[in-house]
mmCIF file of C-alpha atoms in Angstrom:
data_model
loop_
_atom_site.group_PDB
_atom_site.id
_atom_site.type_symbol
_atom_site.label_atom_id
_atom_site.label_comp_id
_atom_site.label_asym_id
_atom_site.label_seq_id
_atom_site.Cartn_x
_atom_site.Cartn_y
_atom_site.Cartn_z
ATOM 1 C CA MET A 389 106.114 76.675 104.491
ATOM 2 C CA ARG A 390 103.557 74.217 103.203
ATOM 3 C CA ARG A 391 104.255 70.949 101.378
ATOM 4 C CA ARG A 392 102.478 70.502 98.050
ATOM 5 C CA ASN A 393 102.325 67.174 96.189
ATOM 6 C CA GLY A 394 105.210 65.906 98.292
ATOM 7 C CA SER A 395 107.727 68.081 96.430
ATOM 8 C CA ARG A 396 110.841 69.607 97.957
ATOM 9 C CA LEU A 397 113.227 72.313 96.925
ATOM 10 C CA VAL A 398 116.810 72.917 97.816
ATOM 11 C CA ALA A 399 118.291 76.361 98.327
ATOM 12 C CA VAL A 400 121.972 77.120 98.486
ATOM 13 C CA LEU A 401 122.943 80.342 100.191
ATOM 14 C CA VAL A 402 126.344 81.828 99.483
ATOM 15 C CA ALA A 403 127.245 85.337 100.540
ATOM 16 C CA PHE A 404 130.058 87.574 99.368
ATOM 17 C CA GLY A 405 131.273 90.862 100.775
ATOM 18 C CA SER A 406 131.252 89.996 104.434
ATOM 19 C CA VAL A 407 130.785 86.565 102.840
ATOM 20 C CA GLN A 408 129.079 83.656 104.460
ATOM 21 C CA ALA A 409 127.426 80.581 103.019
ATOM 22 C CA SER A 410 124.752 77.993 103.736
ATOM 23 C CA LEU A 411 122.542 75.455 102.011
ATOM 24 C CA ALA A 412 118.859 75.077 102.783
ATOM 25 C CA VAL A 413 116.299 72.414 101.900
ATOM 26 C CA ALA A 414 112.834 73.869 102.185
ATOM 27 C CA GLU A 415 109.269 73.077 101.249
ATOM 28 C CA PRO A 416 107.691 75.223 98.501
ATOM 29 C CA GLY A 417 104.777 77.467 99.214
ATOM 30 C CA PRO A 418 101.514 77.481 97.246
ATOM 31 C CA ASP A 419 103.227 78.807 94.109
ATOM 32 C CA SER A 420 106.454 76.828 94.501
ATOM 33 C CA LEU A 421 109.188 79.458 94.312
ATOM 34 C CA SER A 422 108.411 82.787 92.722
ATOM 35 C CA THR A 423 111.340 84.695 91.239
ATOM 36 C CA ASP A 424 111.120 87.304 93.980
ATOM 37 C CA GLY A 425 112.118 84.621 96.464
ATOM 38 C CA ASN A 426 109.024 85.017 98.646
ATOM 39 C CA ALA A 427 108.304 81.283 98.756
ATOM 40 C CA VAL A 428 111.619 80.627 100.462
ATOM 41 C CA ALA A 429 112.499 82.300 103.739
ATOM 42 C CA LEU A 430 115.712 84.220 103.114
ATOM 43 C CA ALA A 431 118.278 84.387 105.879
ATOM 44 C CA PRO A 432 117.467 87.452 108.016
ATOM 45 C CA LEU A 433 119.643 90.435 107.291
ATOM 46 C CA ARG A 434 121.848 91.614 110.079
ATOM 47 C CA SER A 435 119.816 94.435 111.568
ATOM 48 C CA ALA A 436 121.123 97.971 111.868
ATOM 49 C CA ALA A 437 118.978 98.599 114.966
ATOM 50 C CA PRO A 438 120.884 100.323 117.769
ATOM 51 C CA ALA A 439 122.678 97.868 120.041
ATOM 52 C CA VAL A 440 123.521 100.458 122.733
ATOM 53 C CA GLU A 441 122.247 103.952 123.467
ATOM 54 C CA GLN A 442 124.351 105.970 125.907
ATOM 55 C CA VAL A 443 123.024 109.270 127.212
ATOM 56 C CA ALA A 444 125.120 112.143 128.595
ATOM 57 C CA VAL A 445 122.829 114.428 130.613
ATOM 58 C CA PRO A 446 123.723 118.067 131.458
ATOM 59 C CA GLU A 447 125.085 117.170 134.905
ATOM 60 C CA GLY A 448 127.652 114.902 133.231
ATOM 61 C CA ARG A 449 126.070 111.606 134.261
ATOM 62 C CA PHE A 450 125.752 108.731 131.745
ATOM 63 C CA GLU A 451 122.689 106.552 131.392
ATOM 64 C CA VAL A 452 121.659 103.763 129.001
ATOM 65 C CA GLY A 453 118.574 104.477 126.904
ATOM 66 C CA ALA A 454 117.271 107.592 125.181
ATOM 67 C CA PRO A 455 115.292 110.096 127.305
ATOM 68 C CA VAL A 456 111.630 109.129 127.355
ATOM 69 C CA GLU A 457 110.009 112.568 127.155
ATOM 70 C CA ALA A 458 112.697 114.525 125.311
ATOM 71 C CA LYS A 459 112.702 115.159 121.556
ATOM 72 C CA ARG A 460 115.602 115.088 119.114
ATOM 73 C CA ILE A 461 116.839 118.506 118.001
ATOM 74 C CA ASP A 462 119.714 117.783 115.637
ATOM 75 C CA GLU A 463 122.400 115.237 114.883
ATOM 76 C CA MET A 464 126.034 116.049 115.670
ATOM 77 C CA LEU A 465 127.324 115.006 112.256
ATOM 78 C CA SER A 466 130.969 115.478 113.156
ATOM 79 C CA GLU A 467 130.569 112.722 115.765
ATOM 80 C CA ARG A 468 129.353 110.075 113.304
ATOM 81 C CA SER A 469 131.317 106.874 112.864
ATOM 82 C CA ALA A 470 130.676 103.795 110.738
ATOM 83 C CA SER A 471 128.482 102.290 113.456
ATOM 84 C CA SER A 472 127.310 105.184 115.642
ATOM 85 C CA GLU A 473 125.405 108.474 115.555
ATOM 86 C CA THR A 474 125.075 111.231 118.171
ATOM 87 C CA TRP A 475 121.946 113.387 118.733
ATOM 88 C CA ARG A 476 121.110 116.421 120.862
ATOM 89 C CA TYR A 477 117.758 116.370 122.700
ATOM 90 C CA ASP A 478 115.686 119.332 123.802
ATOM 91 C CA ASP A 479 116.320 118.568 127.482
ATOM 92 C CA GLY A 480 120.045 119.142 126.963
ATOM 93 C CA SER A 481 121.010 115.489 126.885
ATOM 94 C CA ILE A 482 123.165 113.925 124.172
ATOM 95 C CA VAL A 483 122.433 110.377 122.963
ATOM 96 C CA VAL A 484 125.021 108.171 121.263
ATOM 97 C CA SER A 485 123.494 105.207 119.420
ATOM 98 C CA THR A 486 125.921 102.394 118.613
ATOM 99 C CA TYR A 487 124.898 99.862 115.959
ATOM 100 C CA ALA A 488 125.759 96.191 115.679
ATOM 101 C CA VAL A 489 126.647 96.557 111.984
ATOM 102 C CA PRO A 490 127.837 99.542 109.909
ATOM 103 C CA LYS A 491 125.166 102.127 109.168
ATOM 104 C CA PHE A 492 127.400 104.815 107.652
ATOM 105 C CA PHE A 493 130.411 104.990 105.348
ATOM 106 C CA GLN A 494 132.877 107.573 104.074
ATOM 107 C CA PRO A 495 132.775 108.005 100.287
ATOM 108 C CA LYS A 496 136.227 109.592 100.534
ATOM 109 C CA VAL A 497 138.627 109.901 103.420
ATOM 110 C CA GLU A 498 138.304 113.687 103.493
ATOM 111 C CA THR A 499 134.490 113.645 103.661
ATOM 112 C CA GLY A 500 132.122 112.867 106.526
ATOM 113 C CA PHE A 501 130.103 109.720 107.047
ATOM 114 C CA VAL A 502 126.910 109.256 105.021
ATOM 115 C CA GLU A 503 124.203 106.625 105.423
ATOM 116 C CA ILE A 504 124.601 103.279 103.671
ATOM 117 C CA ASP A 505 121.911 102.570 101.078
ATOM 118 C CA SER A 506 121.672 98.998 99.762
ATOM 119 C CA ILE A 507 118.767 99.674 97.375
ATOM 120 C CA LEU A 508 119.561 98.421 93.865
ATOM 121 C CA VAL A 509 119.079 100.685 90.850
ATOM 122 C CA PHE A 510 119.808 100.285 87.160
ATOM 123 C CA VAL A 511 122.840 102.147 85.879
ATOM 124 C CA GLY A 512 123.037 101.403 82.185
ATOM 125 C CA ASP A 513 122.286 97.716 81.758
ATOM 126 C CA ARG A 514 123.408 96.642 85.251
ATOM 127 C CA LEU A 515 121.806 96.779 88.677
ATOM 128 C CA ARG A 516 124.062 98.462 91.226
ATOM 129 C CA SER A 517 123.946 98.995 94.971
ATOM 130 C CA SER A 518 123.362 102.627 95.802
ATOM 131 C CA ALA A 519 125.854 103.688 98.473
ATOM 132 C CA ASN A 520 128.542 101.866 100.436
ATOM 133 C CA ARG A 521 132.327 101.641 100.678
ATOM 134 C CA TRP A 522 132.037 98.726 98.272
ATOM 135 C CA GLU A 523 129.669 98.278 95.340
ATOM 136 C CA VAL A 524 128.013 95.189 93.939
ATOM 137 C CA SER A 525 126.448 95.040 90.496
ATOM 138 C CA PHE A 526 124.409 92.455 88.620
ATOM 139 C CA GLY A 527 124.097 91.963 84.864
ATOM 140 C CA ALA A 528 122.677 89.420 82.460
ATOM 141 C CA SER A 529 124.191 85.946 82.370
ATOM 142 C CA GLY A 530 126.523 85.297 79.463
ATOM 143 C CA ALA A 531 127.342 88.988 79.007
ATOM 144 C CA LYS A 532 130.834 90.333 78.437
ATOM 145 C CA GLU A 533 131.265 91.282 82.096
ATOM 146 C CA PRO A 534 130.840 88.750 84.941
ATOM 147 C CA MET A 535 127.230 88.438 86.062
ATOM 148 C CA GLN A 536 128.094 89.602 89.585
ATOM 149 C CA GLN A 537 130.860 92.082 90.346
ATOM 150 C CA PHE A 538 132.205 93.595 93.554
ATOM 151 C CA VAL A 539 134.079 96.889 93.369
ATOM 152 C CA ARG A 540 136.370 97.297 96.366
ATOM 153 C CA ASP A 541 139.298 99.543 97.229
ATOM 154 C CA SER A 542 141.552 96.628 96.305
ATOM 155 C CA GLY A 543 139.987 96.076 92.874
ATOM 156 C CA ILE A 544 137.092 94.352 91.106
ATOM 157 C CA ILE A 545 136.112 90.763 91.934
ATOM 158 C CA GLY A 546 133.800 88.977 89.512
ATOM 159 C CA PHE A 547 131.650 85.859 89.813
ATOM 160 C CA ASP A 548 130.282 84.328 86.617
ATOM 161 C CA PRO A 549 128.045 81.231 86.623
ATOM 162 C CA VAL A 550 129.333 78.304 84.541
ATOM 163 C CA GLY A 551 126.848 76.469 82.330
ATOM 164 C CA ALA A 552 124.009 78.869 83.131
ATOM 165 C CA ASP A 553 121.326 79.761 80.607
ATOM 166 C CA PHE A 554 122.376 82.641 78.349
ATOM 167 C CA GLY A 555 120.766 86.052 78.661
ATOM 168 C CA VAL A 556 118.925 85.628 81.973
ATOM 169 C CA THR A 557 118.372 89.179 83.243
ATOM 170 C CA PRO A 558 118.126 90.288 86.891
ATOM 171 C CA VAL A 559 114.843 91.452 88.408
ATOM 172 C CA ALA A 560 115.173 93.773 91.402
ATOM 173 C CA ASP A 561 112.891 94.527 94.330
ATOM 174 C CA GLY A 562 114.547 96.878 96.782
ATOM 175 C CA THR A 563 117.657 95.098 98.035
ATOM 176 C CA THR A 564 116.752 91.753 96.439
ATOM 177 C CA VAL A 565 117.737 90.522 92.962
ATOM 178 C CA ALA A 566 116.308 87.407 91.303
ATOM 179 C CA TYR A 567 117.365 85.379 88.262
ATOM 180 C CA GLY A 568 114.594 82.973 87.260
ATOM 181 C CA GLY A 569 115.832 79.769 85.615
ATOM 182 C CA LEU A 570 119.509 80.634 85.776
ATOM 183 C CA TRP A 571 120.344 76.922 85.605
ATOM 184 C CA ARG A 572 118.000 74.039 84.744
ATOM 185 C CA ALA A 573 115.204 73.991 87.344
ATOM 186 C CA THR A 574 117.181 76.491 89.404
ATOM 187 C CA ASP A 575 116.656 80.128 90.363
ATOM 188 C CA ALA A 576 119.189 82.454 91.961
ATOM 189 C CA VAL A 577 118.133 85.074 94.508
ATOM 190 C CA TYR A 578 120.559 87.669 95.900
ATOM 191 C CA GLN A 579 119.969 89.914 98.879
ATOM 192 C CA VAL A 580 122.216 92.920 99.517
ATOM 193 C CA SER A 581 122.850 94.269 103.019
ATOM 194 C CA ALA A 582 125.275 96.752 104.551
ATOM 195 C CA VAL A 583 127.847 94.020 105.127
ATOM 196 C CA GLY A 584 127.507 91.581 102.245
ATOM 197 C CA VAL A 585 125.452 89.794 99.610
ATOM 198 C CA ASP A 586 123.533 86.603 100.330
ATOM 199 C CA GLU A 587 123.036 84.322 97.342
ATOM 200 C CA ARG A 588 120.342 81.646 97.381
ATOM 201 C CA LEU A 589 120.210 79.010 94.657
ATOM 202 C CA VAL A 590 116.768 77.411 94.664
ATOM 203 C CA LEU A 591 116.546 73.949 93.118
ATOM 204 C CA HIS A 592 113.054 72.958 92.046
ATOM 205 C CA GLY A 593 113.553 69.194 92.112
ATOM 206 C CA PRO A 594 115.695 66.261 90.970
ATOM 207 C CA ASP A 595 116.070 67.710 87.459
ATOM 208 C CA ALA A 596 118.329 70.429 88.848
ATOM 209 C CA PRO A 597 122.085 69.878 88.471
ATOM 210 C CA PRO A 598 124.025 68.552 91.494
ATOM 211 C CA THR A 599 126.851 71.088 91.092
ATOM 212 C CA PHE A 600 127.010 74.843 90.506
ATOM 213 C CA ALA A 601 130.245 76.493 89.456
ATOM 214 C CA PHE A 602 131.343 80.127 89.370
ATOM 215 C CA GLU A 603 134.387 81.498 87.588
ATOM 216 C CA VAL A 604 136.150 83.954 89.881
ATOM 217 C CA THR A 605 138.119 86.872 88.444
ATOM 218 C CA GLY A 606 140.095 89.548 90.238
ATOM 219 C CA ALA A 607 140.958 87.295 93.202
ATOM 220 C CA THR A 608 142.182 83.759 93.754
ATOM 221 C CA PRO A 609 139.947 81.308 95.657
ATOM 222 C CA ARG A 610 141.531 78.905 98.137
ATOM 223 C CA LEU A 611 139.872 76.189 100.218
ATOM 224 C CA ILE A 612 140.559 76.554 103.943
ATOM 225 C CA ASP A 613 140.267 74.288 106.955
ATOM 226 C CA GLY A 614 136.670 73.597 107.878
ATOM 227 C CA GLY A 615 135.396 73.796 104.299
ATOM 228 C CA GLY A 616 135.231 77.528 103.728
ATOM 229 C CA VAL A 617 136.828 79.521 100.928
ATOM 230 C CA GLU A 618 139.045 82.574 101.149
ATOM 231 C CA LEU A 619 139.627 85.006 98.297
ATOM 232 C CA LEU A 620 143.153 86.354 97.927
ATOM 233 C CA LEU A 621 144.440 89.359 96.058
ATOM 234 C CA ARG A 622 148.225 89.607 95.817
ATOM 235 C CA ASP A 623 148.486 87.086 98.692
ATOM 236 C CA GLU A 624 146.202 89.184 100.895
ATOM 237 C CA VAL A 625 142.872 87.750 102.068
ATOM 238 C CA VAL A 626 140.117 90.132 100.957
ATOM 239 C CA SER A 627 137.070 87.958 101.750
ATOM 240 C CA VAL A 628 136.255 84.675 103.457
ATOM 241 C CA ILE A 629 133.288 82.443 102.637
ATOM 242 C CA PRO A 630 132.457 80.219 105.619
ATOM 243 C CA PRO A 631 131.491 76.567 105.015
ATOM 244 C CA LEU A 632 128.104 75.791 103.510
ATOM 245 C CA THR A 633 125.391 74.802 105.940
ATOM 246 C CA VAL A 634 122.371 72.636 105.185
ATOM 247 C CA GLU A 635 118.801 73.171 106.316
ATOM 248 C CA THR A 636 115.984 70.713 105.661
ATOM 249 C CA ALA A 637 112.258 71.340 105.513
ATOM 250 C CA LYS A 638 111.959 69.344 108.726
ATOM 251 C CA ASP A 639 114.849 70.984 110.579
ATOM 252 C CA TRP A 640 115.217 74.353 108.840
ATOM 253 C CA LEU A 641 115.875 76.071 112.163
ATOM 254 C CA ARG A 642 118.795 73.721 112.898
ATOM 255 C CA PRO A 643 121.283 73.993 110.021
ATOM 256 C CA SER A 644 124.137 71.507 109.748
ATOM 257 C CA VAL A 645 127.315 71.394 107.682
ATOM 258 C CA ALA A 646 126.505 68.055 106.013
ATOM 259 C CA GLY A 647 125.141 67.680 102.494
ATOM 260 C CA ALA A 648 127.038 70.336 100.526
ATOM 261 C CA ARG A 649 130.658 71.352 100.068
ATOM 262 C CA PHE A 650 132.892 73.698 98.130
ATOM 263 C CA VAL A 651 135.319 72.488 95.487
ATOM 264 C CA VAL A 652 138.004 75.002 94.518
ATOM 265 C CA GLU A 653 140.140 74.988 91.372
ATOM 266 C CA PRO A 654 142.699 77.812 91.276
ATOM 267 C CA SER A 655 143.616 79.196 87.868
ATOM 268 C CA GLU A 656 146.841 77.966 86.303
ATOM 269 C CA SER A 657 147.754 81.588 85.599
ATOM 270 C CA GLY A 658 147.895 82.337 89.315
ATOM 271 C CA GLU A 659 144.893 84.693 89.539
ATOM 272 C CA GLY A 660 141.234 83.743 89.473
ATOM 273 C CA GLY A 661 139.838 80.241 89.533
ATOM 274 C CA ARG A 662 136.616 78.312 89.899
ATOM 275 C CA VAL A 663 134.450 77.711 92.966
ATOM 276 C CA THR A 664 131.920 74.873 92.747
ATOM 277 C CA ILE A 665 129.086 74.070 95.119
ATOM 278 C CA ALA A 666 128.598 70.275 95.179
ATOM 279 C CA ILE A 667 125.323 68.995 96.622
ATOM 280 C CA ALA A 668 124.857 65.492 98.040
ATOM 281 C CA SER A 669 122.712 63.367 95.743
ATOM 282 C CA LYS A 670 120.401 62.406 98.623
ATOM 283 C CA LEU A 671 119.169 65.993 98.791
ATOM 284 C CA LEU A 672 117.936 65.832 95.183
ATOM 285 C CA ALA A 673 116.421 62.357 95.311
#
């Protein structure tokens, strides 16, 4: 990205679901940061491209790679799994494609696997992910429900920004959600994938606050060795957020773990709590 007027921006990336986290310091593009997040390179989503293709040919031999000249006839739906699909080809071969991340899910145990769809659509006044074993939804800040909610088999986990501007509404583009000006001089951009949600807080300069807190409901946050955070429900770990990493405009391809940290305050009631992202002052200078 290109530097303009010597300015810098800081982006904090926190992901929930499969949950991972990092902090990035980047240079703004020609229009600084637009609310669709295009001026900041989002962390690449884990691709669902096939990792392995194994072919069973009529003679019973197995080869790696789909047949070059043959055409797909139909999928053997009963053979689907969360991360594989099996196809018949017109030369009699059968190809099993195994994916590095889940591509399918079972809506109910007694049903077959269907394809995961992370596209966000409005249902009522909230944006919701379309199809997965878990659901994430986004609403306006300051509303009755937490701004971000995860619906899992184990229950509903909510994340609500503390001290954010009231009534900031989400804007969706496919699998991306943006909140412009959620905090002072700060935008929030979320990207949904098959395995989690990446959250990027983009700070537009030294006027942005040095800390960002989220009230957690439905699970109890706990700081773990190495600086990450685990979320517990009835003493069972349901998600783990790895430590924040920091990228600078100069070394954005070489993230480090210095410059940002989590601060965790469990609730006195025993469930819920607060997770705060604290940013080193040198990054905002």
